[in-house]
mmCIF file of C-alpha atoms and ligand atoms in Angstrom:
data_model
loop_
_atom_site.group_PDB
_atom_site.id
_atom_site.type_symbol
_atom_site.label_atom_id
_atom_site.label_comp_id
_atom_site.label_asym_id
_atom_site.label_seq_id
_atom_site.Cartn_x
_atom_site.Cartn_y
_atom_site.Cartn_z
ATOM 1 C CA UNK A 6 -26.009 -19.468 -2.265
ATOM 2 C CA UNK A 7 -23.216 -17.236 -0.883
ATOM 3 C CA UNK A 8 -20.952 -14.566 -2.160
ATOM 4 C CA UNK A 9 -18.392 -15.293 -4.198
ATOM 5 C CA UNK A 10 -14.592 -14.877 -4.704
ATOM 6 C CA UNK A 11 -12.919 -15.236 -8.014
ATOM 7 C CA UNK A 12 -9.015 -14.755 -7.141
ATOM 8 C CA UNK A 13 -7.060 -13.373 -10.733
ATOM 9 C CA UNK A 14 -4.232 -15.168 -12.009
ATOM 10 C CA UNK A 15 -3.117 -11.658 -13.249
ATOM 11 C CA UNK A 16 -1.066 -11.661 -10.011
ATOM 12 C CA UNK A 17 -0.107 -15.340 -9.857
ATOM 13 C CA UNK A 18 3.005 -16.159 -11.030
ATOM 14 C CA UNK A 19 2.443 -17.267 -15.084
ATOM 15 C CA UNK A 20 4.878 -20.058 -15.105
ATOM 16 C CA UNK A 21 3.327 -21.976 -12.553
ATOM 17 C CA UNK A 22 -0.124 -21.836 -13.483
ATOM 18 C CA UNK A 23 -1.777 -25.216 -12.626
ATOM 19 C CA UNK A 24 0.076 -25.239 -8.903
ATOM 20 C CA UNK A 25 -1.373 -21.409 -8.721
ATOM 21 C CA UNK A 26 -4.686 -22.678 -8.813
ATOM 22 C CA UNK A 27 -4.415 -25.069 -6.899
ATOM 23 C CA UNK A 28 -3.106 -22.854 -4.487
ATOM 24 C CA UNK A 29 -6.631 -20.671 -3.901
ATOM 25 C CA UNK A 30 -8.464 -24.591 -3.488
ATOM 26 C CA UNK A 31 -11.786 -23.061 -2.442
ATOM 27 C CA UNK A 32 -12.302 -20.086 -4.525
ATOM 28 C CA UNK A 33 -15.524 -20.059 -6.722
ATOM 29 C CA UNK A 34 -14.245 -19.380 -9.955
ATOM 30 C CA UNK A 35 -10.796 -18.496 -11.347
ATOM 31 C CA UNK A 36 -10.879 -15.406 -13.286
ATOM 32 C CA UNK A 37 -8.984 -15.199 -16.126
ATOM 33 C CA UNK A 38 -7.660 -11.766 -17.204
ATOM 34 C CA UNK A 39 -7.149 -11.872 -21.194
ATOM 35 C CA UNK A 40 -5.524 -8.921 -23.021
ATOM 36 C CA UNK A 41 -4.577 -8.139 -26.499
ATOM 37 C CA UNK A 42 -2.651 -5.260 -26.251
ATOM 38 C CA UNK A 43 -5.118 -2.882 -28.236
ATOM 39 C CA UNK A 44 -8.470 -2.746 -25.921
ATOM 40 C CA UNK A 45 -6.293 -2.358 -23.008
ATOM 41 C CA UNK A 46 -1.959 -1.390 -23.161
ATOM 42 C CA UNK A 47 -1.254 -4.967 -22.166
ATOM 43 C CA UNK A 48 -0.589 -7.956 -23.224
ATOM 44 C CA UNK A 49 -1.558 -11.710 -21.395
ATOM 45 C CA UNK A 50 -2.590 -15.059 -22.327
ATOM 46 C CA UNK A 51 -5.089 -16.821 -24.875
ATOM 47 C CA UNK A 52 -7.094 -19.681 -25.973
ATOM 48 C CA UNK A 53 -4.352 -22.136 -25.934
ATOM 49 C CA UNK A 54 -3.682 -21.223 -22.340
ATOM 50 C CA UNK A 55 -7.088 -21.455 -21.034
ATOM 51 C CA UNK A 56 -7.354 -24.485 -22.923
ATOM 52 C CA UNK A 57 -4.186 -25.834 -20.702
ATOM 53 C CA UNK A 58 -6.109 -24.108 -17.546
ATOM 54 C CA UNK A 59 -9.182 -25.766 -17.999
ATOM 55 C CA UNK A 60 -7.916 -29.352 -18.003
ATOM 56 C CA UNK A 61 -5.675 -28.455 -15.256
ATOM 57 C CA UNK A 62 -7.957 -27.235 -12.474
ATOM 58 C CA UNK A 63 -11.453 -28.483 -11.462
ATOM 59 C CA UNK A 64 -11.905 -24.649 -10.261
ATOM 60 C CA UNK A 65 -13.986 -23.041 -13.885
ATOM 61 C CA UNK A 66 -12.675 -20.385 -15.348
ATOM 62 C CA UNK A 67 -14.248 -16.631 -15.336
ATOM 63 C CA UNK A 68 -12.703 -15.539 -18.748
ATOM 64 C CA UNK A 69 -12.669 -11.599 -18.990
ATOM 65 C CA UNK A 70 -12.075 -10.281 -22.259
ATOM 66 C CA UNK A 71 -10.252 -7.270 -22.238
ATOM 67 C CA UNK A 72 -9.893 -7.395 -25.852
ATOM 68 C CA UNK A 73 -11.161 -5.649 -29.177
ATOM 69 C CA UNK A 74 -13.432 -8.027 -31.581
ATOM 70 C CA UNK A 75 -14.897 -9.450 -28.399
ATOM 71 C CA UNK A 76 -17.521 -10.949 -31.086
ATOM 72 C CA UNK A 77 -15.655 -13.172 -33.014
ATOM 73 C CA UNK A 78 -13.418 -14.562 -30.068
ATOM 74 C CA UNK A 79 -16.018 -15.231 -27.159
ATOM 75 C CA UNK A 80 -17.172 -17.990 -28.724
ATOM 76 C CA UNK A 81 -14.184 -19.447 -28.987
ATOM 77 C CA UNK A 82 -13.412 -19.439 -25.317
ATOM 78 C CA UNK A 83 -16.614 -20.964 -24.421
ATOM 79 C CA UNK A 84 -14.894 -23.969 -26.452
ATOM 80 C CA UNK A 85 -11.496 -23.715 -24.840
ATOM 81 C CA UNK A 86 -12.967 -24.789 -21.794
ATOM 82 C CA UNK A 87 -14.129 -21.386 -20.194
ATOM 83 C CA UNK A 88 -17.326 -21.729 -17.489
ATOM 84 C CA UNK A 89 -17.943 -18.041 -18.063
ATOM 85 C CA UNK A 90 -17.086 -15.347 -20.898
ATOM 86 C CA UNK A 91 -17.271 -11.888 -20.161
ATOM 87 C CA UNK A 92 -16.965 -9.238 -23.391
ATOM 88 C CA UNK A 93 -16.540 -5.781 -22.805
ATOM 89 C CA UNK A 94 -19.553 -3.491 -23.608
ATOM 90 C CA UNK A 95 -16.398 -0.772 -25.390
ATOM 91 C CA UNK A 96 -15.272 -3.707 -27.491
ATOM 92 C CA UNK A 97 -18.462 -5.655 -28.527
ATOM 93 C CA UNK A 98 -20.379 -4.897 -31.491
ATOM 94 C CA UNK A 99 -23.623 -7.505 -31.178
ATOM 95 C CA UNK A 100 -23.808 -7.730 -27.686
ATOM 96 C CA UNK A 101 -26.883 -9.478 -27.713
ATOM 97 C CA UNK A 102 -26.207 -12.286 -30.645
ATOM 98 C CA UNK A 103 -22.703 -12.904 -28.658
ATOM 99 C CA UNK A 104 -24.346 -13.399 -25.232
ATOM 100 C CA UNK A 105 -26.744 -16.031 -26.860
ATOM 101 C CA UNK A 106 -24.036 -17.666 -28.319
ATOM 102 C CA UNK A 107 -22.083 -17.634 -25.361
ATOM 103 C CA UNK A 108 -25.168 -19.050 -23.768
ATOM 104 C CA UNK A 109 -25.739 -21.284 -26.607
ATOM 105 C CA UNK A 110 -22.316 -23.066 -26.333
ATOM 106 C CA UNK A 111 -23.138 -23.586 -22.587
ATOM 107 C CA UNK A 112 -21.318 -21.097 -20.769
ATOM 108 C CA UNK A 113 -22.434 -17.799 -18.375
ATOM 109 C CA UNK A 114 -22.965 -14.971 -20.770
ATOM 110 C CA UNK A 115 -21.435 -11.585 -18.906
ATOM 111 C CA UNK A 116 -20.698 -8.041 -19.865
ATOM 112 C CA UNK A 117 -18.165 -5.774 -18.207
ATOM 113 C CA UNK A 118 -18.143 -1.998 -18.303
ATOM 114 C CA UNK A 119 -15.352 0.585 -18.202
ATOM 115 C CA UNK A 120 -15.228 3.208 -15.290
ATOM 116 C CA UNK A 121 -16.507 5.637 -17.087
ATOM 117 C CA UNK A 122 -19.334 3.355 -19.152
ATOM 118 C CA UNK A 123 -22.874 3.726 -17.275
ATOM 119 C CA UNK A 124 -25.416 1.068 -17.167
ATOM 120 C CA UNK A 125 -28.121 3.031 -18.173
ATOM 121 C CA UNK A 126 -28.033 2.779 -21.711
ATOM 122 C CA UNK A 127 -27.765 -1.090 -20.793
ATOM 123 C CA UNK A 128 -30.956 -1.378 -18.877
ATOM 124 C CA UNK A 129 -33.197 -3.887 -21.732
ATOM 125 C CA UNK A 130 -30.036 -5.772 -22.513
ATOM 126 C CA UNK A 131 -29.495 -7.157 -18.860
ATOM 127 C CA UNK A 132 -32.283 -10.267 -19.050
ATOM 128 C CA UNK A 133 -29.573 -11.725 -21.572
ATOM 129 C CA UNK A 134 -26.751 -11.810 -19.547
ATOM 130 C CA UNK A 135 -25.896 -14.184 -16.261
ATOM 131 C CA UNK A 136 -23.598 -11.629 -15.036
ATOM 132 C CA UNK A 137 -22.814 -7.970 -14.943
ATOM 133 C CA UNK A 138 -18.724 -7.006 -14.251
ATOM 134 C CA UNK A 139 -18.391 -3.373 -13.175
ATOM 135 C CA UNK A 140 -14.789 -2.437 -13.434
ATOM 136 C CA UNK A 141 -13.573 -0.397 -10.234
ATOM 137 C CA UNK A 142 -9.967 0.126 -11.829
ATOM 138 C CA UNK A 143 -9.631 1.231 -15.605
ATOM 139 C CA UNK A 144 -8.490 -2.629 -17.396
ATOM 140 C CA UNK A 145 -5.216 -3.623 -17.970
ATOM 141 C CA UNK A 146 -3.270 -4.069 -14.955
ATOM 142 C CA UNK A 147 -3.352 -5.271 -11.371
ATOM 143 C CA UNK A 148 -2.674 -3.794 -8.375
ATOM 144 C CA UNK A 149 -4.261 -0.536 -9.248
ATOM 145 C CA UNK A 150 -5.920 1.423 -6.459
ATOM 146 C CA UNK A 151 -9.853 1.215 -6.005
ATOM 147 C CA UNK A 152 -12.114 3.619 -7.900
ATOM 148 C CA UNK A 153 -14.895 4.176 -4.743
ATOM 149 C CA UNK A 154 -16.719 6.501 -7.436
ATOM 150 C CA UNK A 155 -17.902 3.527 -8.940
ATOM 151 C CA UNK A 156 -20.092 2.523 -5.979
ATOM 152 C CA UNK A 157 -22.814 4.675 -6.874
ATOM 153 C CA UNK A 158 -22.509 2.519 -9.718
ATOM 154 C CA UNK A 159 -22.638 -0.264 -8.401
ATOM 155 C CA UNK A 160 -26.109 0.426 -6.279
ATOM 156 C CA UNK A 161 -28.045 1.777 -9.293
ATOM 157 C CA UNK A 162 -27.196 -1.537 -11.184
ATOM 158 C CA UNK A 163 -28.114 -3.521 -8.227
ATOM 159 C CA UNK A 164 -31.431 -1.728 -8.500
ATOM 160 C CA UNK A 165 -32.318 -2.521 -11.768
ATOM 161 C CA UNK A 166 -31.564 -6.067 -11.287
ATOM 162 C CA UNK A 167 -33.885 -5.894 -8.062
ATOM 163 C CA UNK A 168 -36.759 -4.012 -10.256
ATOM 164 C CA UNK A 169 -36.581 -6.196 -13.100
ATOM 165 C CA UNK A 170 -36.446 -9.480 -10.365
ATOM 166 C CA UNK A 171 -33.448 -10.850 -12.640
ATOM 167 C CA UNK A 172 -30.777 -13.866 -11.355
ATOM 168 C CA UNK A 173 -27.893 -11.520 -12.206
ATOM 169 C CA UNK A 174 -24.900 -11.683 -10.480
ATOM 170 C CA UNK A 175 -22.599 -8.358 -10.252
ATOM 171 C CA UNK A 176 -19.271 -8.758 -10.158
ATOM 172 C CA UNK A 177 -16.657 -6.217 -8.917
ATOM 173 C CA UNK A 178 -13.034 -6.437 -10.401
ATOM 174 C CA UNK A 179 -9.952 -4.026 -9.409
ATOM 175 C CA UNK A 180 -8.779 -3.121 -6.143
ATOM 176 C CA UNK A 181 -10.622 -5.513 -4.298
ATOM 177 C CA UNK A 182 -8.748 -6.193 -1.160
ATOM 178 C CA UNK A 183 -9.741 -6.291 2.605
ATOM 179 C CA UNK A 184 -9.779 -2.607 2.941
ATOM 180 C CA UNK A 185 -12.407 -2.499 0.220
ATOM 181 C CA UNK A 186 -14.162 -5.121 0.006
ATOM 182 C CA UNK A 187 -17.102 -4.665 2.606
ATOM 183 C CA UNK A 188 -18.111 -0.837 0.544
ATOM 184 C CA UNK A 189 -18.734 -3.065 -2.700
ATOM 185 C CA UNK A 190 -20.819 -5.859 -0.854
ATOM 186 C CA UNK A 191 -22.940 -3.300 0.822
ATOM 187 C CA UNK A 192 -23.373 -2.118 -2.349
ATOM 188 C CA UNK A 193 -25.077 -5.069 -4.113
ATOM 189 C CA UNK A 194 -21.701 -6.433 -5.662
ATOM 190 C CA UNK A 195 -22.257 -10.619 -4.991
ATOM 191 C CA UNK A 196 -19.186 -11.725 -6.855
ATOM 192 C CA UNK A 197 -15.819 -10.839 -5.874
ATOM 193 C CA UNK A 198 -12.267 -10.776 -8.055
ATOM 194 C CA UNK A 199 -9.104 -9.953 -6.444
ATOM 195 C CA UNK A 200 -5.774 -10.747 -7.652
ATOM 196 C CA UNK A 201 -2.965 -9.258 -5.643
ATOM 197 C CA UNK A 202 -5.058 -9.485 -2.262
ATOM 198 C CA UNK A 203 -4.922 -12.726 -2.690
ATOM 199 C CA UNK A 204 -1.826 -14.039 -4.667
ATOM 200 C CA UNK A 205 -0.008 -11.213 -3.012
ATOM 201 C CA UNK A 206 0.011 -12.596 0.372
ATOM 202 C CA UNK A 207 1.585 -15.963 1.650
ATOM 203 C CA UNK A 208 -1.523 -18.005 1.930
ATOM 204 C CA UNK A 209 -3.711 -17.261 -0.882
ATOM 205 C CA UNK A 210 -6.506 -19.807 0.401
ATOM 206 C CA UNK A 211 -6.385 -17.978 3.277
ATOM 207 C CA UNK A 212 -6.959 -14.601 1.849
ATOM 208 C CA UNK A 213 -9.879 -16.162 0.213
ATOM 209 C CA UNK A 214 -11.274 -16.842 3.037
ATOM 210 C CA UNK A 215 -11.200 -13.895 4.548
ATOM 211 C CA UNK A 216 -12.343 -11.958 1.940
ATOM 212 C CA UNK A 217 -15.317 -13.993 1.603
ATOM 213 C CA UNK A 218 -15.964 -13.693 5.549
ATOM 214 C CA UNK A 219 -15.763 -9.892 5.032
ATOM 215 C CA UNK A 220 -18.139 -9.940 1.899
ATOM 216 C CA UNK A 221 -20.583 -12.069 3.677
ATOM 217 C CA UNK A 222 -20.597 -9.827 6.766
ATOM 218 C CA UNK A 223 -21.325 -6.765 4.592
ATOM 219 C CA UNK A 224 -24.045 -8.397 2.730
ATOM 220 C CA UNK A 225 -25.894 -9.259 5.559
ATOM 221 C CA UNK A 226 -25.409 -6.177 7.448
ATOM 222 C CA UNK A 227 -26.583 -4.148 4.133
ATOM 223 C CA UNK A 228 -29.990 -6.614 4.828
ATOM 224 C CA UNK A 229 -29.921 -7.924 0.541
ATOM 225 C CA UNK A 230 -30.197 -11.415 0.241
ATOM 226 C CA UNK A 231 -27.647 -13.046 -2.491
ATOM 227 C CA UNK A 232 -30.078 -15.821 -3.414
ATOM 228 C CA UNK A 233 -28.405 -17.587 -5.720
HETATM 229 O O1 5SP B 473 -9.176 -7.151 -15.021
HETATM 230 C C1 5SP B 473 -8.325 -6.803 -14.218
HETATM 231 C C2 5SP B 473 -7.390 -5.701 -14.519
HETATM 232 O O2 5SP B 473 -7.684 -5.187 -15.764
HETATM 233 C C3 5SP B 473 -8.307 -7.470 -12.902
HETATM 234 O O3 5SP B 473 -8.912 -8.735 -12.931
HETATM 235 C C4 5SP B 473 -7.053 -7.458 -12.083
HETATM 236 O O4 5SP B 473 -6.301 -8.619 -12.285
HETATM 237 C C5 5SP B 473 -7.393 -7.370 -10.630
HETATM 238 O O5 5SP B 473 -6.233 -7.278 -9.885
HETATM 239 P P1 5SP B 473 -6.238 -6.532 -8.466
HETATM 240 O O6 5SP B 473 -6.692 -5.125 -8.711
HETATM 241 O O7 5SP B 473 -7.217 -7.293 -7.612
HETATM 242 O O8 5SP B 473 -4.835 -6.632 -7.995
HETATM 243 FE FE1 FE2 B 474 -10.357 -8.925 -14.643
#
């Protein structure tokens, strides 16, 4: 399978939620940005909402957790409808009993990691997860400028995933835009999230397309196959 692009509602407009996602009709997944106003200084949407979201859009939903307690509540957006969870690594206590459970309750299983969180120390724990977010903005808001320290980042983890043959995907999140895109692909990043390139322009299917012409490109050029 190809890349993929996950456009953010973080930059759609709140109030018209269902016609935003209707309005990226080709995207992969829509990822959900979820903040509590103590992991990250900002404050978004919940269960109810993705619960509305879910029965709303055949699109599934790429819930990322930017919140503390990430234990207790993953579950519970597995059963709100999500297709994916992702907890943050900062925020997550038992992040291998919540990735089974995530698993267990039939969703992805993902864990996300701050700018300045390595993977290292992750290494063993990666055969539990179905994806791998590395943050390239610090969480909490959109429209932030791209981190390119993180890229380095970015290859080492695609490494491991390569020496331990694993089905990972690794998703990028912050900054993604046209200008950027191409540096994460070539990097190993398969899975794509951009809010304001895409909800900030006029034709947001369009801007999905683009960007996943782009991260295509890149990933070929770079010679890694994306095989799933
Ligand atoms: O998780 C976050 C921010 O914390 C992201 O998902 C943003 O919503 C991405 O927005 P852009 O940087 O693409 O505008
Ligand atoms: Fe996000």
């Amino acid at each position: 399978m190809a890349v993929q692009i996950n456009p953010s509602i973080l930059s759609a407009d709140f109030s018209r939620l269902a016609e935003e996602a209707k309005a990226v009709e080709g995207a992969d997944w829509l990822h959900v940005d979820v903040m509590d106003n103590h992991f990250v200084p900002n404050l978004t949407l919940g269960v109810p909402i993705v619960e509305s979201l879910s029965r709303a859009t055949d699109i599934p939903l790429d819930c990322h957790l930017m919140i503390e307690d990430a234990d207790r509540w993953a579950p519970q957006y597995v059963e709100a409808g999500a297709g994916s969870v992702t907890f943050h690594a900062e925020a997550c206590a038992a992040p291998v009993r919540t990735a089974r459970e995530i698993r267990a309750k039939g969703a992805r299983a993902s864990m996300a990691l701050k700018p300045a969180t390595p993977i290292e120390p992750y290494e063993d724990l990666l055969p539990e997860l179905d994806m791998l977010l590395i943050m390239t903005v610090e969480p909490g808001f959109g429209g932030q400028a791209f981190l390119d320290i993180m890229l380095p980042k970015i290859r080492r983890t695609r490494e491991l995933i390569s020496k331990h043959g694993l089905e990972l995907w690794l998703q990028v999140d912050g900054g993604v835009s046209a200008s950027t895109i191409e540096r994460c692909a070539e990097a190993g990043a398969d899975v794509f999230v951009a809010g304001s390139a895409v909800y900030g322009t006029d034709d947001p299917a369009a801007a999905v397309r683009m960007l996943r012409d782009q991260a295509t490109g890149a990933t070929t050029a770079a010679g890694w196959a994306c095989d799933h």
